[in-house]
JSON list of C-alpha atoms in Angstrom, two decimals:
[
{"chain": "A", "resi": 374, "resn": "MET", "atom": "CA", "xyz": [-15.98, -21.79, 14.59]},
{"chain": "A", "resi": 375, "resn": "SER", "atom": "CA", "xyz": [-18.31, -23.16, 17.24]},
{"chain": "A", "resi": 376, "resn": "ALA", "atom": "CA", "xyz": [-17.39, -26.09, 19.40]},
{"chain": "A", "resi": 377, "resn": "GLN", "atom": "CA", "xyz": [-20.36, -28.14, 17.66]},
{"chain": "A", "resi": 378, "resn": "THR", "atom": "CA", "xyz": [-18.63, -27.80, 14.40]},
{"chain": "A", "resi": 379, "resn": "SER", "atom": "CA", "xyz": [-16.43, -30.84, 13.39]},
{"chain": "A", "resi": 380, "resn": "VAL", "atom": "CA", "xyz": [-13.70, -30.42, 10.75]},
{"chain": "A", "resi": 381, "resn": "PRO", "atom": "CA", "xyz": [-12.64, -33.69, 9.11]},
{"chain": "A", "resi": 382, "resn": "ALA", "atom": "CA", "xyz": [-9.04, -34.82, 9.50]},
{"chain": "A", "resi": 383, "resn": "GLY", "atom": "CA", "xyz": [-6.84, -33.44, 6.55]},
{"chain": "A", "resi": 384, "resn": "ALA", "atom": "CA", "xyz": [-8.81, -30.04, 6.26]},
{"chain": "A", "resi": 385, "resn": "GLN", "atom": "CA", "xyz": [-6.47, -27.30, 5.13]},
{"chain": "A", "resi": 386, "resn": "TRP", "atom": "CA", "xyz": [-6.57, -23.57, 5.76]},
{"chain": "A", "resi": 387, "resn": "PHE", "atom": "CA", "xyz": [-6.23, -21.20, 2.83]},
{"chain": "A", "resi": 388, "resn": "ALA", "atom": "CA", "xyz": [-5.62, -17.52, 3.00]},
{"chain": "A", "resi": 389, "resn": "LEU", "atom": "CA", "xyz": [-6.82, -14.92, 0.57]},
{"chain": "A", "resi": 390, "resn": "HIS", "atom": "CA", "xyz": [-5.26, -11.56, 0.09]},
{"chain": "A", "resi": 391, "resn": "THR", "atom": "CA", "xyz": [-7.67, -8.75, -0.93]},
{"chain": "A", "resi": 392, "resn": "LEU", "atom": "CA", "xyz": [-7.35, -4.96, -1.11]},
{"chain": "A", "resi": 393, "resn": "SER", "atom": "CA", "xyz": [-7.44, -3.09, 2.10]},
{"chain": "A", "resi": 394, "resn": "GLY", "atom": "CA", "xyz": [-11.08, -2.37, 2.89]},
{"chain": "A", "resi": 395, "resn": "GLN", "atom": "CA", "xyz": [-12.51, -5.17, 0.43]},
{"chain": "A", "resi": 396, "resn": "GLU", "atom": "CA", "xyz": [-12.29, -7.90, 3.16]},
{"chain": "A", "resi": 397, "resn": "ASN", "atom": "CA", "xyz": [-16.11, -7.94, 3.95]},
{"chain": "A", "resi": 398, "resn": "LYS", "atom": "CA", "xyz": [-17.11, -7.99, 0.21]},
{"chain": "A", "resi": 399, "resn": "VAL", "atom": "CA", "xyz": [-14.85, -11.02, -0.16]},
{"chain": "A", "resi": 400, "resn": "LYS", "atom": "CA", "xyz": [-16.11, -12.94, 2.77]},
{"chain": "A", "resi": 401, "resn": "MET", "atom": "CA", "xyz": [-19.94, -12.10, 1.44]},
{"chain": "A", "resi": 402, "resn": "TYR", "atom": "CA", "xyz": [-19.05, -13.29, -1.88]},
{"chain": "A", "resi": 403, "resn": "ILE", "atom": "CA", "xyz": [-17.49, -16.45, -0.66]},
{"chain": "A", "resi": 404, "resn": "GLU", "atom": "CA", "xyz": [-20.53, -17.23, 1.62]},
{"chain": "A", "resi": 405, "resn": "LYS", "atom": "CA", "xyz": [-22.89, -16.67, -1.32]},
{"chain": "A", "resi": 406, "resn": "PHE", "atom": "CA", "xyz": [-20.91, -19.04, -3.51]},
{"chain": "A", "resi": 407, "resn": "LYS", "atom": "CA", "xyz": [-20.57, -21.59, -0.65]},
{"chain": "A", "resi": 408, "resn": "LYS", "atom": "CA", "xyz": [-24.43, -21.60, -0.43]},
{"chain": "A", "resi": 409, "resn": "ALA", "atom": "CA", "xyz": [-25.23, -21.51, -4.23]},
{"chain": "A", "resi": 410, "resn": "GLU", "atom": "CA", "xyz": [-22.81, -24.23, -4.84]},
{"chain": "A", "resi": 411, "resn": "GLU", "atom": "CA", "xyz": [-23.49, -26.38, -1.85]},
{"chain": "A", "resi": 412, "resn": "LEU", "atom": "CA", "xyz": [-20.10, -26.39, -0.65]},
{"chain": "A", "resi": 413, "resn": "ASP", "atom": "CA", "xyz": [-20.75, -27.11, 3.12]},
{"chain": "A", "resi": 414, "resn": "GLU", "atom": "CA", "xyz": [-18.92, -30.11, 3.12]},
{"chain": "A", "resi": 415, "resn": "TYR", "atom": "CA", "xyz": [-15.74, -28.38, 1.82]},
{"chain": "A", "resi": 416, "resn": "ILE", "atom": "CA", "xyz": [-15.78, -24.89, 3.18]},
{"chain": "A", "resi": 417, "resn": "PHE", "atom": "CA", "xyz": [-16.15, -25.03, 7.01]},
{"chain": "A", "resi": 418, "resn": "GLU", "atom": "CA", "xyz": [-15.33, -21.62, 8.20]},
{"chain": "A", "resi": 419, "resn": "ILE", "atom": "CA", "xyz": [-14.60, -18.24, 6.82]},
{"chain": "A", "resi": 420, "resn": "LEU", "atom": "CA", "xyz": [-12.52, -15.90, 8.98]},
{"chain": "A", "resi": 421, "resn": "LEU", "atom": "CA", "xyz": [-12.23, -12.11, 8.62]},
{"chain": "A", "resi": 422, "resn": "PRO", "atom": "CA", "xyz": [-8.83, -11.22, 10.15]},
{"chain": "A", "resi": 423, "resn": "THR", "atom": "CA", "xyz": [-9.78, -7.72, 11.21]},
{"chain": "A", "resi": 424, "resn": "GLU", "atom": "CA", "xyz": [-10.18, -6.12, 14.60]},
{"chain": "A", "resi": 425, "resn": "VAL", "atom": "CA", "xyz": [-12.15, -3.08, 14.99]},
{"chain": "A", "resi": 426, "resn": "VAL", "atom": "CA", "xyz": [-10.68, -0.79, 17.64]},
{"chain": "A", "resi": 427, "resn": "SER", "atom": "CA", "xyz": [-12.93, 2.02, 16.71]},
{"chain": "A", "resi": 428, "resn": "GLU", "atom": "CA", "xyz": [-16.19, 2.10, 14.84]},
{"chain": "A", "resi": 429, "resn": "VAL", "atom": "CA", "xyz": [-18.23, 2.59, 11.78]},
{"chain": "A", "resi": 430, "resn": "LYS", "atom": "CA", "xyz": [-20.02, 5.91, 11.58]},
{"chain": "A", "resi": 431, "resn": "GLY", "atom": "CA", "xyz": [-22.54, 6.59, 8.81]},
{"chain": "A", "resi": 432, "resn": "GLY", "atom": "CA", "xyz": [-21.15, 3.53, 6.87]},
{"chain": "A", "resi": 433, "resn": "LYS", "atom": "CA", "xyz": [-17.51, 4.78, 6.94]},
{"chain": "A", "resi": 434, "resn": "LYS", "atom": "CA", "xyz": [-14.41, 3.49, 8.98]},
{"chain": "A", "resi": 435, "resn": "THR", "atom": "CA", "xyz": [-13.47, 5.80, 11.81]},
{"chain": "A", "resi": 436, "resn": "GLY", "atom": "CA", "xyz": [-10.73, 5.64, 14.28]},
{"chain": "A", "resi": 437, "resn": "VAL", "atom": "CA", "xyz": [-7.93, 3.12, 14.70]},
{"chain": "A", "resi": 438, "resn": "TRP", "atom": "CA", "xyz": [-8.17, -0.24, 13.03]},
{"chain": "A", "resi": 439, "resn": "LYS", "atom": "CA", "xyz": [-5.92, -3.39, 13.04]},
{"chain": "A", "resi": 440, "resn": "TYR", "atom": "CA", "xyz": [-5.75, -6.01, 10.38]},
{"chain": "A", "resi": 441, "resn": "TYR", "atom": "CA", "xyz": [-4.19, -9.54, 11.19]},
{"chain": "A", "resi": 442, "resn": "LEU", "atom": "CA", "xyz": [-2.16, -12.10, 9.65]},
{"chain": "A", "resi": 443, "resn": "ARG", "atom": "CA", "xyz": [-3.35, -15.67, 9.53]},
{"chain": "A", "resi": 444, "resn": "SER", "atom": "CA", "xyz": [-0.70, -16.43, 11.95]},
{"chain": "A", "resi": 445, "resn": "GLY", "atom": "CA", "xyz": [-2.30, -14.12, 14.47]},
{"chain": "A", "resi": 446, "resn": "GLY", "atom": "CA", "xyz": [0.41, -11.25, 14.03]},
{"chain": "A", "resi": 447, "resn": "VAL", "atom": "CA", "xyz": [-0.69, -7.74, 13.18]},
{"chain": "A", "resi": 448, "resn": "ARG", "atom": "CA", "xyz": [-0.49, -7.23, 9.54]},
{"chain": "A", "resi": 449, "resn": "ALA", "atom": "CA", "xyz": [-1.47, -3.48, 9.67]},
{"chain": "A", "resi": 450, "resn": "THR", "atom": "CA", "xyz": [-2.70, -0.61, 11.80]},
{"chain": "A", "resi": 451, "resn": "GLY", "atom": "CA", "xyz": [-3.88, 2.64, 11.06]},
{"chain": "A", "resi": 452, "resn": "THR", "atom": "CA", "xyz": [-6.28, 5.39, 11.34]},
{"chain": "A", "resi": 453, "resn": "TYR", "atom": "CA", "xyz": [-9.40, 6.13, 9.32]},
{"chain": "A", "resi": 454, "resn": "LYS", "atom": "CA", "xyz": [-11.50, 9.48, 9.23]},
{"chain": "A", "resi": 455, "resn": "GLY", "atom": "CA", "xyz": [-14.65, 9.41, 7.32]},
{"chain": "A", "resi": 456, "resn": "GLY", "atom": "CA", "xyz": [-13.61, 5.95, 5.61]},
{"chain": "A", "resi": 457, "resn": "ILE", "atom": "CA", "xyz": [-10.25, 7.55, 4.45]},
{"chain": "A", "resi": 458, "resn": "CYS", "atom": "CA", "xyz": [-6.83, 6.76, 5.58]},
{"chain": "A", "resi": 459, "resn": "ASP", "atom": "CA", "xyz": [-5.70, 9.55, 7.64]},
{"chain": "A", "resi": 460, "resn": "GLY", "atom": "CA", "xyz": [-2.77, 9.55, 10.21]},
{"chain": "A", "resi": 461, "resn": "LEU", "atom": "CA", "xyz": [-0.31, 7.04, 10.86]},
{"chain": "A", "resi": 462, "resn": "TRP", "atom": "CA", "xyz": [0.00, 3.78, 9.33]},
{"chain": "A", "resi": 463, "resn": "LYS", "atom": "CA", "xyz": [2.27, 0.81, 10.08]},
{"chain": "A", "resi": 464, "resn": "TRP", "atom": "CA", "xyz": [2.54, -2.57, 8.03]},
{"chain": "A", "resi": 465, "resn": "TRP", "atom": "CA", "xyz": [4.35, -5.79, 9.34]},
{"chain": "A", "resi": 466, "resn": "ARG", "atom": "CA", "xyz": [5.54, -8.95, 7.67]},
{"chain": "A", "resi": 467, "resn": "GLU", "atom": "CA", "xyz": [4.58, -12.43, 8.25]},
{"chain": "A", "resi": 468, "resn": "ASN", "atom": "CA", "xyz": [7.81, -12.54, 10.32]},
{"chain": "A", "resi": 469, "resn": "ARG", "atom": "CA", "xyz": [6.61, -9.82, 12.34]},
{"chain": "A", "resi": 470, "resn": "LYS", "atom": "CA", "xyz": [9.33, -7.59, 11.14]},
{"chain": "A", "resi": 471, "resn": "PRO", "atom": "CA", "xyz": [8.32, -3.79, 9.98]},
{"chain": "A", "resi": 472, "resn": "LEU", "atom": "CA", "xyz": [7.48, -3.81, 6.28]},
{"chain": "A", "resi": 473, "resn": "GLN", "atom": "CA", "xyz": [6.69, 0.06, 5.98]},
{"chain": "A", "resi": 474, "resn": "VAL", "atom": "CA", "xyz": [5.62, 2.97, 8.19]},
{"chain": "A", "resi": 475, "resn": "GLY", "atom": "CA", "xyz": [4.04, 6.33, 6.89]},
{"chain": "A", "resi": 476, "resn": "ARG", "atom": "CA", "xyz": [1.29, 8.84, 7.19]},
{"chain": "A", "resi": 477, "resn": "PHE", "atom": "CA", "xyz": [-1.76, 9.40, 5.24]},
{"chain": "A", "resi": 478, "resn": "LYS", "atom": "CA", "xyz": [-3.48, 12.93, 5.04]},
{"chain": "A", "resi": 479, "resn": "GLY", "atom": "CA", "xyz": [-6.96, 12.65, 3.31]},
{"chain": "A", "resi": 480, "resn": "GLY", "atom": "CA", "xyz": [-6.19, 9.40, 1.95]},
{"chain": "A", "resi": 481, "resn": "LYS", "atom": "CA", "xyz": [-3.03, 10.39, 0.17]},
{"chain": "A", "resi": 482, "resn": "PRO", "atom": "CA", "xyz": [0.45, 9.58, 1.52]},
{"chain": "A", "resi": 483, "resn": "GLU", "atom": "CA", "xyz": [2.14, 12.58, 3.22]},
{"chain": "A", "resi": 484, "resn": "GLY", "atom": "CA", "xyz": [5.53, 13.26, 4.87]},
{"chain": "A", "resi": 485, "resn": "ILE", "atom": "CA", "xyz": [8.34, 10.63, 5.53]},
{"chain": "A", "resi": 486, "resn": "TRP", "atom": "CA", "xyz": [7.80, 7.03, 4.68]},
{"chain": "A", "resi": 487, "resn": "LYS", "atom": "CA", "xyz": [10.18, 4.09, 5.70]},
{"chain": "A", "resi": 488, "resn": "ARG", "atom": "CA", "xyz": [10.30, 0.84, 4.08]},
{"chain": "A", "resi": 489, "resn": "TYR", "atom": "CA", "xyz": [12.22, -2.16, 5.52]},
{"chain": "A", "resi": 490, "resn": "TYR", "atom": "CA", "xyz": [13.99, -5.26, 4.40]},
{"chain": "A", "resi": 491, "resn": "GLU", "atom": "CA", "xyz": [12.40, -8.67, 5.29]},
{"chain": "A", "resi": 492, "resn": "SER", "atom": "CA", "xyz": [15.15, -8.85, 8.07]},
{"chain": "A", "resi": 493, "resn": "GLY", "atom": "CA", "xyz": [13.67, -5.48, 9.57]},
{"chain": "A", "resi": 494, "resn": "LYS", "atom": "CA", "xyz": [16.52, -3.52, 8.38]},
{"chain": "A", "resi": 495, "resn": "LEU", "atom": "CA", "xyz": [15.73, 0.10, 7.07]},
{"chain": "A", "resi": 496, "resn": "LEU", "atom": "CA", "xyz": [15.67, -0.30, 3.12]},
{"chain": "A", "resi": 497, "resn": "ASP", "atom": "CA", "xyz": [14.97, 3.30, 2.16]},
{"chain": "A", "resi": 498, "resn": "VAL", "atom": "CA", "xyz": [13.20, 6.58, 3.13]},
{"chain": "A", "resi": 499, "resn": "GLY", "atom": "CA", "xyz": [11.08, 8.64, 0.93]},
{"chain": "A", "resi": 500, "resn": "ALA", "atom": "CA", "xyz": [9.09, 11.99, 1.32]},
{"chain": "A", "resi": 501, "resn": "TYR", "atom": "CA", "xyz": [5.48, 12.67, 0.08]},
{"chain": "A", "resi": 502, "resn": "SER", "atom": "CA", "xyz": [3.74, 16.06, -0.40]},
{"chain": "A", "resi": 503, "resn": "ALA", "atom": "CA", "xyz": [-0.02, 15.92, -1.40]},
{"chain": "A", "resi": 504, "resn": "GLY", "atom": "CA", "xyz": [0.27, 12.23, -2.37]},
{"chain": "A", "resi": 505, "resn": "LYS", "atom": "CA", "xyz": [3.36, 12.72, -4.75]}
]
């Protein structure tokens, strides 16, 4: 938000959960809706909590990407190759404890995956081969 934008007292934050990779579509939809319905006095800012550590090539995500929680903590980190999850991915909870860790190969889960309780203690370990 720019320094010139004023937000009235009592304004609230809202977070929307989307499917990974759909964040930009949701933001664009909200911006169109805001304009069409003349909601400027109600919707002050639309943030997309994503940091691009790498880049988009040919319209497809490539390299390491980070997604953030509203609190500022990291929600997930992982690698894309040609727009497909490929390599190590890690997810965290709002309390900054791990949620799960695993690898993708060609967009499918592969190898050992670990899930964690909210406390951060290991919940279970599973193994995938060709996404199954």
